Amino acid sequence: MQPGSDEQDWREDCAPRRTMEIFATKWTSMILHTLHAQHGGAARNGMLLRSLPGISKKMLVQTLREMEESGLIDRHVESTVPPAVEYSLTPLGIRFVALVELVYAWGRDNADALDQLQARATSRRNG
Amino acid sequence: MQPGSDEQDWREDCAPRRTMEIFATKWTSMILHTLHAQHGGAARNGMLLRSLPGISKKMLVQTLREMEESGLIDRHVESTVPPAVEYSLTPLGIRFVALVELVYAWGRDNADALDQLQARATSRRNG
DNA sequence: CCGTATCCCTTACGATACTG
DNA sequence: CAGTATCGTAAGGGATACGG
């Protein structure tokens, strides 16, 4: 057997793999980051919609529901007219968002390298 | 304007968003982790196939090509019979895999919380 | 051993229109 | 303001069989 990684590292349904899958849903990390950047870690539906260029209402709501199901966020409804709904980070969400911030920072710090590679790839494709 | 996050945080095609997309491709992180765990950070095609439960040949090759394109790995062909191909981490890949290891460790450390949530979600669905 | 080519299915995602 | 319902497309991913 080799040193380090063996077949057990990525058993299907293991915790690390499920963690990776959280990143796999397009908008989850961006929503978490946005919540985290707000005072108190909470935000309204409309605010999120405005903060995430390109997201559709459908995907926002759908992703929020999945995140609630995953235990990353809480949903609080104020029964006023018109209704006010607030989403906030759970303790698990707060722990997870630390990871998101690391990825965000990594991207910022490595922007130059990423841009160069993209430029090379583009020019390669266009001859 | 609010403190912290504003609309500019997730401009489409910004570096952090492209970084997130690397995680979004199902097998990329697992491949990187496996390479990283090998001595010298390099591995053969067949070895990867055996180390990643559930991956298909098609997805392995396809993902490896995309990773090469993204500058995360290098591909080295030894022209023997039968041919031997080795994949290894680039400098960028090495920097990125640090992030992968953090996510992996986070999943391991939070396995209990994730399991509990999954159990609750399952029982909720089954009544 | 390594890689390619099909076929096919499921899911993710987005646009739009409508309700309390 | 928040959420639902529908429809349509594109991408992701798996099974299998074949070729250097």
PDB file of C-alpha atoms (C1' of nucleotides) in Angstrom:
ATOM      1  CA  MET A   1       0.000   0.000   0.000  1.00  0.00           C
ATOM      2  CA  GLN A   2       1.164   3.499  -0.872  1.00  0.00           C
ATOM      3  CA  PRO A   3       1.905   6.092   1.752  1.00  0.00           C
ATOM      4  CA  GLY A   4      -0.826   8.637   2.307  1.00  0.00           C
ATOM      5  CA  SER A   5      -3.938   8.394   0.181  1.00  0.00           C
ATOM      6  CA  ASP A   6      -5.583   5.043  -0.231  1.00  0.00           C
ATOM      7  CA  GLU A   7      -8.984   3.966  -1.441  1.00  0.00           C
ATOM      8  CA  GLN A   8     -10.598   4.956   1.828  1.00  0.00           C
ATOM      9  CA  ASP A   9      -9.903   8.664   1.475  1.00  0.00           C
ATOM     10  CA  TRP A  10     -12.963   9.367  -0.642  1.00  0.00           C
ATOM     11  CA  ARG A  11     -15.506   6.751   0.262  1.00  0.00           C
ATOM     12  CA  GLU A  12     -18.837   7.711  -1.245  1.00  0.00           C
ATOM     13  CA  ASP A  13     -20.930   9.701   1.166  1.00  0.00           C
ATOM     14  CA  CYS A  14     -18.066  10.404   3.552  1.00  0.00           C
ATOM     15  CA  ALA A  15     -18.105  13.758   5.307  1.00  0.00           C
ATOM     16  CA  PRO A  16     -15.350  15.408   3.255  1.00  0.00           C
ATOM     17  CA  ARG A  17     -17.092  14.433   0.059  1.00  0.00           C
ATOM     18  CA  ARG A  18     -20.395  15.832   1.254  1.00  0.00           C
ATOM     19  CA  THR A  19     -18.554  19.004   2.198  1.00  0.00           C
ATOM     20  CA  MET A  20     -17.237  19.285  -1.325  1.00  0.00           C
ATOM     21  CA  GLU A  21     -20.756  18.942  -2.625  1.00  0.00           C
ATOM     22  CA  ILE A  22     -21.788  22.054  -0.751  1.00  0.00           C
ATOM     23  CA  PHE A  23     -19.354  23.969  -2.917  1.00  0.00           C
ATOM     24  CA  ALA A  24     -20.740  22.246  -5.988  1.00  0.00           C
ATOM     25  CA  THR A  25     -24.074  24.070  -5.835  1.00  0.00           C
ATOM     26  CA  LYS A  26     -23.464  27.215  -7.813  1.00  0.00           C
ATOM     27  CA  TRP A  27     -24.797  29.903  -5.501  1.00  0.00           C
ATOM     28  CA  THR A  28     -24.339  28.491  -2.019  1.00  0.00           C
ATOM     29  CA  SER A  29     -20.916  29.920  -1.262  1.00  0.00           C
ATOM     30  CA  MET A  30     -21.786  33.312  -2.650  1.00  0.00           C
ATOM     31  CA  ILE A  31     -24.905  33.496  -0.521  1.00  0.00           C
ATOM     32  CA  LEU A  32     -22.973  32.505   2.578  1.00  0.00           C
ATOM     33  CA  HIS A  33     -20.297  35.059   1.859  1.00  0.00           C
ATOM     34  CA  THR A  34     -22.902  37.750   1.403  1.00  0.00           C
ATOM     35  CA  LEU A  35     -24.675  36.864   4.642  1.00  0.00           C
ATOM     36  CA  HIS A  36     -21.360  36.820   6.424  1.00  0.00           C
ATOM     37  CA  ALA A  37     -20.484  40.276   5.169  1.00  0.00           C
ATOM     38  CA  GLN A  38     -23.672  41.733   6.614  1.00  0.00           C
ATOM     39  CA  HIS A  39     -23.861  43.116  10.088  1.00  0.00           C
ATOM     40  CA  GLY A  40     -25.142  40.279  12.248  1.00  0.00           C
ATOM     41  CA  GLY A  41     -24.768  37.736   9.481  1.00  0.00           C
ATOM     42  CA  ALA A  42     -28.356  38.111   8.353  1.00  0.00           C
ATOM     43  CA  ALA A  43     -30.011  39.438   5.228  1.00  0.00           C
ATOM     44  CA  ARG A  44     -33.328  39.785   3.447  1.00  0.00           C
ATOM     45  CA  ASN A  45     -34.311  37.967   0.303  1.00  0.00           C
ATOM     46  CA  GLY A  46     -34.338  41.088  -1.841  1.00  0.00           C
ATOM     47  CA  MET A  47     -30.974  42.206  -0.599  1.00  0.00           C
ATOM     48  CA  LEU A  48     -29.433  38.892  -1.612  1.00  0.00           C
ATOM     49  CA  LEU A  49     -31.072  39.139  -5.005  1.00  0.00           C
ATOM     50  CA  ARG A  50     -29.457  42.489  -5.556  1.00  0.00           C
ATOM     51  CA  SER A  51     -26.059  41.413  -4.262  1.00  0.00           C
ATOM     52  CA  LEU A  52     -25.620  38.415  -6.541  1.00  0.00           C
ATOM     53  CA  PRO A  53     -25.295  39.466 -10.179  1.00  0.00           C
ATOM     54  CA  GLY A  54     -26.884  36.895 -12.446  1.00  0.00           C
ATOM     55  CA  ILE A  55     -28.937  34.944  -9.932  1.00  0.00           C
ATOM     56  CA  SER A  56     -32.599  34.357 -10.672  1.00  0.00           C
ATOM     57  CA  LYS A  57     -35.386  34.481  -8.107  1.00  0.00           C
ATOM     58  CA  LYS A  58     -36.022  30.811  -8.592  1.00  0.00           C
ATOM     59  CA  MET A  59     -32.451  29.758  -7.945  1.00  0.00           C
ATOM     60  CA  LEU A  60     -32.155  32.051  -4.948  1.00  0.00           C
ATOM     61  CA  VAL A  61     -35.192  30.581  -3.210  1.00  0.00           C
ATOM     62  CA  GLN A  62     -34.319  27.031  -4.195  1.00  0.00           C
ATOM     63  CA  THR A  63     -30.757  27.353  -2.956  1.00  0.00           C
ATOM     64  CA  LEU A  64     -31.891  28.978   0.285  1.00  0.00           C
ATOM     65  CA  ARG A  65     -34.247  26.049   0.925  1.00  0.00           C
ATOM     66  CA  GLU A  66     -31.465  23.538   0.352  1.00  0.00           C
ATOM     67  CA  MET A  67     -29.163  25.464   2.640  1.00  0.00           C
ATOM     68  CA  GLU A  68     -31.801  25.506   5.333  1.00  0.00           C
ATOM     69  CA  GLU A  69     -32.182  21.744   4.883  1.00  0.00           C
ATOM     70  CA  SER A  70     -28.412  21.338   5.153  1.00  0.00           C
ATOM     71  CA  GLY A  71     -28.384  23.267   8.388  1.00  0.00           C
ATOM     72  CA  LEU A  72     -26.260  26.112   7.077  1.00  0.00           C
ATOM     73  CA  ILE A  73     -28.822  28.877   7.527  1.00  0.00           C
ATOM     74  CA  ASP A  74     -31.937  29.717   9.494  1.00  0.00           C
ATOM     75  CA  ARG A  75     -35.066  31.333   8.097  1.00  0.00           C
ATOM     76  CA  HIS A  76     -37.027  33.781  10.176  1.00  0.00           C
ATOM     77  CA  VAL A  77     -40.403  35.074   9.032  1.00  0.00           C
ATOM     78  CA  GLU A  78     -41.871  38.301  10.347  1.00  0.00           C
ATOM     79  CA  SER A  79     -45.606  38.163   9.792  1.00  0.00           C
ATOM     80  CA  THR A  80     -46.126  41.716   8.741  1.00  0.00           C
ATOM     81  CA  VAL A  81     -47.644  43.178   5.599  1.00  0.00           C
ATOM     82  CA  PRO A  82     -45.768  42.951   3.396  1.00  0.00           C
ATOM     83  CA  PRO A  83     -43.946  39.964   4.916  1.00  0.00           C
ATOM     84  CA  ALA A  84     -40.308  40.280   5.926  1.00  0.00           C
ATOM     85  CA  VAL A  85     -38.054  37.245   5.824  1.00  0.00           C
ATOM     86  CA  GLU A  86     -34.565  37.128   7.161  1.00  0.00           C
ATOM     87  CA  TYR A  87     -31.908  34.538   6.575  1.00  0.00           C
ATOM     88  CA  SER A  88     -29.059  34.089   9.021  1.00  0.00           C
ATOM     89  CA  LEU A  89     -26.090  31.810   9.524  1.00  0.00           C
ATOM     90  CA  THR A  90     -26.373  28.851  11.880  1.00  0.00           C
ATOM     91  CA  PRO A  91     -23.376  27.830  13.996  1.00  0.00           C
ATOM     92  CA  LEU A  92     -22.507  25.287  11.308  1.00  0.00           C
ATOM     93  CA  GLY A  93     -22.922  27.973   8.671  1.00  0.00           C
ATOM     94  CA  ILE A  94     -20.552  30.223  10.538  1.00  0.00           C
ATOM     95  CA  ARG A  95     -17.957  27.485  10.688  1.00  0.00           C
ATOM     96  CA  PHE A  96     -18.415  26.740   7.005  1.00  0.00           C
ATOM     97  CA  VAL A  97     -18.219  30.329   5.888  1.00  0.00           C
ATOM     98  CA  ALA A  98     -14.686  30.470   7.246  1.00  0.00           C
ATOM     99  CA  LEU A  99     -13.798  28.037   4.499  1.00  0.00           C
ATOM    100  CA  VAL A 100     -15.604  30.133   1.935  1.00  0.00           C
ATOM    101  CA  GLU A 101     -13.640  33.193   2.936  1.00  0.00           C
ATOM    102  CA  LEU A 102     -10.390  31.273   2.503  1.00  0.00           C
ATOM    103  CA  VAL A 103     -11.379  30.275  -1.011  1.00  0.00           C
ATOM    104  CA  TYR A 104     -12.435  33.824  -1.763  1.00  0.00           C
ATOM    105  CA  ALA A 105      -9.130  35.208  -0.534  1.00  0.00           C
ATOM    106  CA  TRP A 106      -7.191  32.559  -2.453  1.00  0.00           C
ATOM    107  CA  GLY A 107      -8.932  33.614  -5.641  1.00  0.00           C
ATOM    108  CA  ARG A 108      -8.113  37.244  -5.023  1.00  0.00           C
ATOM    109  CA  ASP A 109      -4.493  36.454  -4.219  1.00  0.00           C
ATOM    110  CA  ASN A 110      -4.055  34.276  -7.271  1.00  0.00           C
ATOM    111  CA  ALA A 111      -6.000  36.417  -9.702  1.00  0.00           C
ATOM    112  CA  ASP A 112      -2.927  37.189 -11.772  1.00  0.00           C
ATOM    113  CA  ALA A 113      -1.995  33.560 -12.268  1.00  0.00           C
ATOM    114  CA  LEU A 114      -5.574  32.664 -13.134  1.00  0.00           C
ATOM    115  CA  ASP A 115      -5.863  35.536 -15.604  1.00  0.00           C
ATOM    116  CA  GLN A 116      -2.660  34.581 -17.350  1.00  0.00           C
ATOM    117  CA  LEU A 117      -3.773  31.003 -17.736  1.00  0.00           C
ATOM    118  CA  GLN A 118      -7.130  32.120 -19.088  1.00  0.00           C
ATOM    119  CA  ALA A 119      -5.436  34.415 -21.566  1.00  0.00           C
ATOM    120  CA  ARG A 120      -3.155  31.619 -22.743  1.00  0.00           C
ATOM    121  CA  ALA A 121      -6.057  29.219 -23.085  1.00  0.00           C
ATOM    122  CA  THR A 122      -8.053  31.738 -25.091  1.00  0.00           C
ATOM    123  CA  SER A 123      -5.248  32.555 -27.515  1.00  0.00           C
ATOM    124  CA  ARG A 124      -4.528  28.858 -27.945  1.00  0.00           C
ATOM    125  CA  ARG A 125      -8.110  28.283 -28.988  1.00  0.00           C
ATOM    126  CA  ASN A 126      -8.162  31.171 -31.436  1.00  0.00           C
ATOM    127  CA  GLY A 127      -4.915  30.054 -33.042  1.00  0.00           C
TER     128      GLY A 127
ATOM    129  CA  MET B   1     -24.242  51.379   1.159  1.00  0.00           C
ATOM    130  CA  GLN B   2     -23.859  48.545   3.633  1.00  0.00           C
ATOM    131  CA  PRO B   3     -20.590  47.729   5.282  1.00  0.00           C
ATOM    132  CA  GLY B   4     -18.722  44.807   3.816  1.00  0.00           C
ATOM    133  CA  SER B   5     -20.254  43.009   0.883  1.00  0.00           C
ATOM    134  CA  ASP B   6     -21.591  44.999  -2.002  1.00  0.00           C
ATOM    135  CA  GLU B   7     -22.526  44.136  -5.535  1.00  0.00           C
ATOM    136  CA  GLN B   8     -18.915  44.034  -6.612  1.00  0.00           C
ATOM    137  CA  ASP B   9     -17.958  41.080  -4.462  1.00  0.00           C
ATOM    138  CA  TRP B  10     -19.081  38.484  -6.975  1.00  0.00           C
ATOM    139  CA  ARG B  11     -18.778  40.104 -10.369  1.00  0.00           C
ATOM    140  CA  GLU B  12     -19.214  37.437 -13.011  1.00  0.00           C
ATOM    141  CA  ASP B  13     -15.897  36.022 -14.112  1.00  0.00           C
ATOM    142  CA  CYS B  14     -13.978  37.468 -11.191  1.00  0.00           C
ATOM    143  CA  ALA B  15     -11.116  35.379  -9.833  1.00  0.00           C
ATOM    144  CA  PRO B  16     -12.856  34.198  -6.666  1.00  0.00           C
ATOM    145  CA  ARG B  17     -15.829  33.039  -8.662  1.00  0.00           C
ATOM    146  CA  ARG B  18     -13.630  31.137 -11.080  1.00  0.00           C
ATOM    147  CA  THR B  19     -11.910  29.583  -8.107  1.00  0.00           C
ATOM    148  CA  MET B  20     -15.247  28.387  -6.790  1.00  0.00           C
ATOM    149  CA  GLU B  21     -15.933  26.822 -10.155  1.00  0.00           C
ATOM    150  CA  ILE B  22     -12.869  24.643  -9.792  1.00  0.00           C
ATOM    151  CA  PHE B  23     -14.516  23.097  -6.761  1.00  0.00           C
ATOM    152  CA  ALA B  24     -17.739  22.765  -8.707  1.00  0.00           C
ATOM    153  CA  THR B  25     -16.367  20.096 -11.037  1.00  0.00           C
ATOM    154  CA  LYS B  26     -17.132  16.885  -9.233  1.00  0.00           C
ATOM    155  CA  TRP B  27     -13.809  15.043  -9.315  1.00  0.00           C
ATOM    156  CA  THR B  28     -11.219  17.815  -9.470  1.00  0.00           C
ATOM    157  CA  SER B  29     -10.588  18.200  -5.765  1.00  0.00           C
ATOM    158  CA  MET B  30     -10.469  14.482  -5.160  1.00  0.00           C
ATOM    159  CA  ILE B  31      -7.931  14.016  -7.923  1.00  0.00           C
ATOM    160  CA  LEU B  32      -5.785  16.824  -6.562  1.00  0.00           C
ATOM    161  CA  HIS B  33      -5.968  15.399  -3.071  1.00  0.00           C
ATOM    162  CA  THR B  34      -4.943  11.981  -4.350  1.00  0.00           C
ATOM    163  CA  LEU B  35      -2.017  13.379  -6.312  1.00  0.00           C
ATOM    164  CA  HIS B  36      -0.943  15.378  -3.308  1.00  0.00           C
ATOM    165  CA  ALA B  37      -0.990  12.315  -1.092  1.00  0.00           C
ATOM    166  CA  GLN B  38       1.405  10.482  -3.392  1.00  0.00           C
ATOM    167  CA  HIS B  39       5.122  10.690  -2.986  1.00  0.00           C
ATOM    168  CA  GLY B  40       6.299  13.440  -5.309  1.00  0.00           C
ATOM    169  CA  GLY B  41       2.754  14.576  -6.028  1.00  0.00           C
ATOM    170  CA  ALA B  42       2.446  12.450  -9.151  1.00  0.00           C
ATOM    171  CA  ALA B  43       0.355   9.451 -10.117  1.00  0.00           C
ATOM    172  CA  ARG B  44      -0.589   7.206 -13.004  1.00  0.00           C
ATOM    173  CA  ASN B  45      -3.971   7.098 -14.667  1.00  0.00           C
ATOM    174  CA  GLY B  46      -4.791   3.605 -13.452  1.00  0.00           C
ATOM    175  CA  MET B  47      -3.815   4.423  -9.909  1.00  0.00           C
ATOM    176  CA  LEU B  48      -6.214   7.368  -9.862  1.00  0.00           C
ATOM    177  CA  LEU B  49      -8.955   5.199 -11.285  1.00  0.00           C
ATOM    178  CA  ARG B  50      -8.509   2.761  -8.417  1.00  0.00           C
ATOM    179  CA  SER B  51      -8.283   5.463  -5.761  1.00  0.00           C
ATOM    180  CA  LEU B  52     -11.538   7.206  -6.594  1.00  0.00           C
ATOM    181  CA  PRO B  53     -14.530   4.977  -5.867  1.00  0.00           C
ATOM    182  CA  GLY B  54     -17.282   5.617  -8.365  1.00  0.00           C
ATOM    183  CA  ILE B  55     -15.367   7.515 -11.046  1.00  0.00           C
ATOM    184  CA  SER B  56     -15.650   6.354 -14.633  1.00  0.00           C
ATOM    185  CA  LYS B  57     -12.806   6.252 -17.114  1.00  0.00           C
ATOM    186  CA  LYS B  58     -14.522   8.893 -19.166  1.00  0.00           C
ATOM    187  CA  MET B  59     -14.851  11.360 -16.322  1.00  0.00           C
ATOM    188  CA  LEU B  60     -11.311  10.743 -15.128  1.00  0.00           C
ATOM    189  CA  VAL B  61      -9.758  11.526 -18.497  1.00  0.00           C
ATOM    190  CA  GLN B  62     -12.105  14.426 -19.138  1.00  0.00           C
ATOM    191  CA  THR B  63     -11.446  15.986 -15.767  1.00  0.00           C
ATOM    192  CA  LEU B  64      -7.701  15.511 -16.131  1.00  0.00           C
ATOM    193  CA  ARG B  65      -7.796  17.340 -19.472  1.00  0.00           C
ATOM    194  CA  GLU B  66      -9.703  20.234 -17.955  1.00  0.00           C
ATOM    195  CA  MET B  67      -7.277  20.408 -15.067  1.00  0.00           C
ATOM    196  CA  GLU B  68      -4.358  20.468 -17.463  1.00  0.00           C
ATOM    197  CA  GLU B  69      -6.085  23.266 -19.353  1.00  0.00           C
ATOM    198  CA  SER B  70      -6.619  25.140 -16.088  1.00  0.00           C
ATOM    199  CA  GLY B  71      -2.947  24.860 -15.258  1.00  0.00           C
ATOM    200  CA  LEU B  72      -3.460  22.742 -12.163  1.00  0.00           C
ATOM    201  CA  ILE B  73      -1.602  19.661 -13.355  1.00  0.00           C
ATOM    202  CA  ASP B  74       1.028  18.576 -15.871  1.00  0.00           C
ATOM    203  CA  ARG B  75       0.851  15.494 -18.048  1.00  0.00           C
ATOM    204  CA  HIS B  76       3.971  13.543 -18.832  1.00  0.00           C
ATOM    205  CA  VAL B  77       3.975  10.723 -21.365  1.00  0.00           C
ATOM    206  CA  GLU B  78       6.614   8.018 -21.355  1.00  0.00           C
ATOM    207  CA  SER B  79       6.713   6.498 -24.838  1.00  0.00           C
ATOM    208  CA  THR B  80       7.127   2.904 -23.840  1.00  0.00           C
ATOM    209  CA  VAL B  81       5.036  -0.137 -24.674  1.00  0.00           C
ATOM    210  CA  PRO B  82       2.591  -0.134 -23.081  1.00  0.00           C
ATOM    211  CA  PRO B  83       2.582   3.654 -22.657  1.00  0.00           C
ATOM    212  CA  ALA B  84       3.001   5.157 -19.210  1.00  0.00           C
ATOM    213  CA  VAL B  85       1.414   8.497 -18.367  1.00  0.00           C
ATOM    214  CA  GLU B  86       2.027  10.459 -15.225  1.00  0.00           C
ATOM    215  CA  TYR B  87       0.102  13.407 -13.860  1.00  0.00           C
ATOM    216  CA  SER B  88       1.697  15.826 -11.447  1.00  0.00           C
ATOM    217  CA  LEU B  89       0.824  19.045  -9.668  1.00  0.00           C
ATOM    218  CA  THR B  90       1.924  22.375 -11.128  1.00  0.00           C
ATOM    219  CA  PRO B  91       2.990  25.201  -8.814  1.00  0.00           C
ATOM    220  CA  LEU B  92      -0.557  26.557  -9.060  1.00  0.00           C
ATOM    221  CA  GLY B  93      -1.912  23.105  -8.351  1.00  0.00           C
ATOM    222  CA  ILE B  94       0.236  22.876  -5.257  1.00  0.00           C
ATOM    223  CA  ARG B  95      -1.082  26.191  -4.027  1.00  0.00           C
ATOM    224  CA  PHE B  96      -4.654  25.152  -4.745  1.00  0.00           C
ATOM    225  CA  VAL B  97      -4.376  21.772  -3.099  1.00  0.00           C
ATOM    226  CA  ALA B  98      -3.689  23.528   0.186  1.00  0.00           C
ATOM    227  CA  LEU B  99      -7.260  24.771  -0.031  1.00  0.00           C
ATOM    228  CA  VAL B 100      -8.520  21.298  -0.837  1.00  0.00           C
ATOM    229  CA  GLU B 101      -6.818  19.888   2.229  1.00  0.00           C
ATOM    230  CA  LEU B 102      -8.500  22.515   4.378  1.00  0.00           C
ATOM    231  CA  VAL B 103     -11.896  21.532   3.043  1.00  0.00           C
ATOM    232  CA  TYR B 104     -11.090  17.883   3.529  1.00  0.00           C
ATOM    233  CA  ALA B 105     -10.044  18.451   7.122  1.00  0.00           C
ATOM    234  CA  TRP B 106     -13.107  20.579   7.777  1.00  0.00           C
ATOM    235  CA  GLY B 107     -15.326  17.748   6.600  1.00  0.00           C
ATOM    236  CA  ARG B 108     -13.556  15.291   8.829  1.00  0.00           C
ATOM    237  CA  ASP B 109     -13.753  17.602  11.821  1.00  0.00           C
ATOM    238  CA  ASN B 110     -17.427  18.320  11.292  1.00  0.00           C
ATOM    239  CA  ALA B 111     -18.499  14.816  10.376  1.00  0.00           C
ATOM    240  CA  ASP B 112     -20.631  14.456  13.486  1.00  0.00           C
ATOM    241  CA  ALA B 113     -22.601  17.620  12.861  1.00  0.00           C
ATOM    242  CA  LEU B 114     -23.107  16.689   9.214  1.00  0.00           C
ATOM    243  CA  ASP B 115     -24.239  13.175  10.094  1.00  0.00           C
ATOM    244  CA  GLN B 116     -26.757  14.424  12.623  1.00  0.00           C
ATOM    245  CA  LEU B 117     -28.242  16.839  10.144  1.00  0.00           C
ATOM    246  CA  GLN B 118     -28.467  14.144   7.515  1.00  0.00           C
ATOM    247  CA  ALA B 119     -30.189  11.828   9.954  1.00  0.00           C
ATOM    248  CA  ARG B 120     -32.696  14.514  10.898  1.00  0.00           C
ATOM    249  CA  ALA B 121     -33.386  15.340   7.279  1.00  0.00           C
ATOM    250  CA  THR B 122     -33.915  11.682   6.419  1.00  0.00           C
ATOM    251  CA  SER B 123     -36.326  11.014   9.272  1.00  0.00           C
ATOM    252  CA  ARG B 124     -38.232  14.187   8.440  1.00  0.00           C
ATOM    253  CA  ARG B 125     -38.748  12.954   4.897  1.00  0.00           C
ATOM    254  CA  ASN B 126     -39.895   9.505   5.990  1.00  0.00           C
ATOM    255  CA  GLY B 127     -42.341  10.928   8.493  1.00  0.00           C
TER     256      GLY B 127
ATOM    257  C1'  DC C   1      -2.148   0.616 -20.311  1.00  0.00           C
ATOM    258  C1'  DC C   2      -4.209   4.798 -22.019  1.00  0.00           C
ATOM    259  C1'  DG C   3      -7.403   7.062 -24.530  1.00  0.00           C
ATOM    260  C1'  DT C   4     -11.668   7.919 -27.687  1.00  0.00           C
ATOM    261  C1'  DA C   5     -16.465   7.722 -29.247  1.00  0.00           C
ATOM    262  C1'  DT C   6     -21.456   6.940 -28.621  1.00  0.00           C
ATOM    263  C1'  DC C   7     -25.625   6.833 -26.420  1.00  0.00           C
ATOM    264  C1'  DC C   8     -28.691   8.334 -22.924  1.00  0.00           C
ATOM    265  C1'  DC C   9     -30.440  10.107 -18.788  1.00  0.00           C
ATOM    266  C1'  DT C  10     -30.795  13.153 -15.059  1.00  0.00           C
ATOM    267  C1'  DT C  11     -29.918  17.492 -12.938  1.00  0.00           C
ATOM    268  C1'  DA C  12     -28.978  22.254 -12.664  1.00  0.00           C
ATOM    269  C1'  DC C  13     -30.071  26.358 -14.135  1.00  0.00           C
ATOM    270  C1'  DG C  14     -32.585  30.315 -16.219  1.00  0.00           C
ATOM    271  C1'  DA C  15     -36.813  33.189 -18.167  1.00  0.00           C
ATOM    272  C1'  DT C  16     -41.155  34.304 -17.408  1.00  0.00           C
ATOM    273  C1'  DA C  17     -45.592  34.852 -15.489  1.00  0.00           C
ATOM    274  C1'  DC C  18     -48.588  34.565 -11.569  1.00  0.00           C
ATOM    275  C1'  DT C  19     -50.339  34.552  -6.223  1.00  0.00           C
ATOM    276  C1'  DG C  20     -50.757  36.124  -1.019  1.00  0.00           C
TER     277       DG C  20
ATOM    278  C1'  DC D   1     -41.805  41.682  -0.496  1.00  0.00           C
ATOM    279  C1'  DA D   2     -41.611  36.805  -0.736  1.00  0.00           C
ATOM    280  C1'  DG D   3     -42.753  32.774  -2.959  1.00  0.00           C
ATOM    281  C1'  DT D   4     -44.779  29.239  -6.561  1.00  0.00           C
ATOM    282  C1'  DA D   5     -45.503  27.165 -11.102  1.00  0.00           C
ATOM    283  C1'  DT D   6     -44.103  25.978 -15.787  1.00  0.00           C
ATOM    284  C1'  DC D   7     -41.429  25.448 -19.439  1.00  0.00           C
ATOM    285  C1'  DG D   8     -37.217  24.892 -21.874  1.00  0.00           C
ATOM    286  C1'  DT D   9     -32.211  24.270 -22.489  1.00  0.00           C
ATOM    287  C1'  DA D  10     -27.633  23.038 -21.500  1.00  0.00           C
ATOM    288  C1'  DA D  11     -24.427  20.760 -18.979  1.00  0.00           C
ATOM    289  C1'  DG D  12     -22.866  16.991 -16.056  1.00  0.00           C
ATOM    290  C1'  DG D  13     -22.185  12.540 -15.676  1.00  0.00           C
ATOM    291  C1'  DG D  14     -22.421   7.244 -16.329  1.00  0.00           C
ATOM    292  C1'  DA D  15     -22.300   2.665 -19.285  1.00  0.00           C
ATOM    293  C1'  DT D  16     -20.418   0.521 -22.794  1.00  0.00           C
ATOM    294  C1'  DA D  17     -17.666  -0.692 -26.651  1.00  0.00           C
ATOM    295  C1'  DC D  18     -13.764   0.189 -29.546  1.00  0.00           C
ATOM    296  C1'  DG D  19      -8.781   1.651 -31.051  1.00  0.00           C
ATOM    297  C1'  DG D  20      -3.291   2.574 -30.604  1.00  0.00           C
TER     298       DG D  20
END
